Coordinates of C-alpha atoms in Angstrom, one line a residue:
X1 CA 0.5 -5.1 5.8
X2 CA 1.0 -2.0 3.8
X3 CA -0.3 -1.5 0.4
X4 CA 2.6 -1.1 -2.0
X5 CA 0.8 0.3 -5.6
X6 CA -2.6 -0.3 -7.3
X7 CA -2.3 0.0 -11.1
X8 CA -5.1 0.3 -13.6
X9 CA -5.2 -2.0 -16.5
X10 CA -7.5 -1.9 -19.7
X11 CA -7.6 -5.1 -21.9
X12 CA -10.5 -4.6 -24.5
X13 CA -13.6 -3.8 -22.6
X14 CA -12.6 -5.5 -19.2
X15 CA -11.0 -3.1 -16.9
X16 CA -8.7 -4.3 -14.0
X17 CA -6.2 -3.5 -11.5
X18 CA -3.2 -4.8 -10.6
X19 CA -2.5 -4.7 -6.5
X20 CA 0.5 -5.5 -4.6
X21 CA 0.8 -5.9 -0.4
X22 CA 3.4 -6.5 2.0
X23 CA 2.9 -9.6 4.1
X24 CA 5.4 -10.2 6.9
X25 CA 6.5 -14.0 7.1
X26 CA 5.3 -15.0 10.7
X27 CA 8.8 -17.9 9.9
X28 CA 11.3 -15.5 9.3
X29 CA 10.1 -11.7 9.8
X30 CA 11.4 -11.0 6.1
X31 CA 9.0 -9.1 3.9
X32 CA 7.6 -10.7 1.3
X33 CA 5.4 -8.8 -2.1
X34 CA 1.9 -10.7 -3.5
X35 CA 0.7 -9.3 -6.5
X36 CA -2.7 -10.0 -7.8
X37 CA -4.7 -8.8 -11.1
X38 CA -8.6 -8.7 -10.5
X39 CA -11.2 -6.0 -10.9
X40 CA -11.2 -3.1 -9.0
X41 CA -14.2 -3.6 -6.7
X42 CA -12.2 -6.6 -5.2
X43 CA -9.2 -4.6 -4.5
X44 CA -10.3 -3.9 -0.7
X45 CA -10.4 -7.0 0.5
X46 CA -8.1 -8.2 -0.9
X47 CA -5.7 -5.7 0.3
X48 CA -7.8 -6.3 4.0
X49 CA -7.2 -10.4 4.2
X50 CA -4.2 -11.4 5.4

């Protein structure tokens, strides 16, 4: 799993961050993106969970 981007977003006084990953499809072996908003100090896990 490969982290594709993390992008900061401000809406009013919350700031958050956008993360995208690469998971590999154990069905087919195609690549697939997940993209999650959430605030930054959760970014590491979930870029770290599978």
């Amino acid at each position: 799993m490969a982290k594709k981007s993390v992008a900061s977003l401000q809406t009013g006084s919350k700031r958050l961050t956008k993360a995208i990953k690469m998971v590999k499809s154990p069905k087919s072996g195609a690549y697939t993106f997940v993209e999650a908003i959430m605030d930054p100090t959760n970014v590491k896990d979930f870029l770290s969970k599978k």
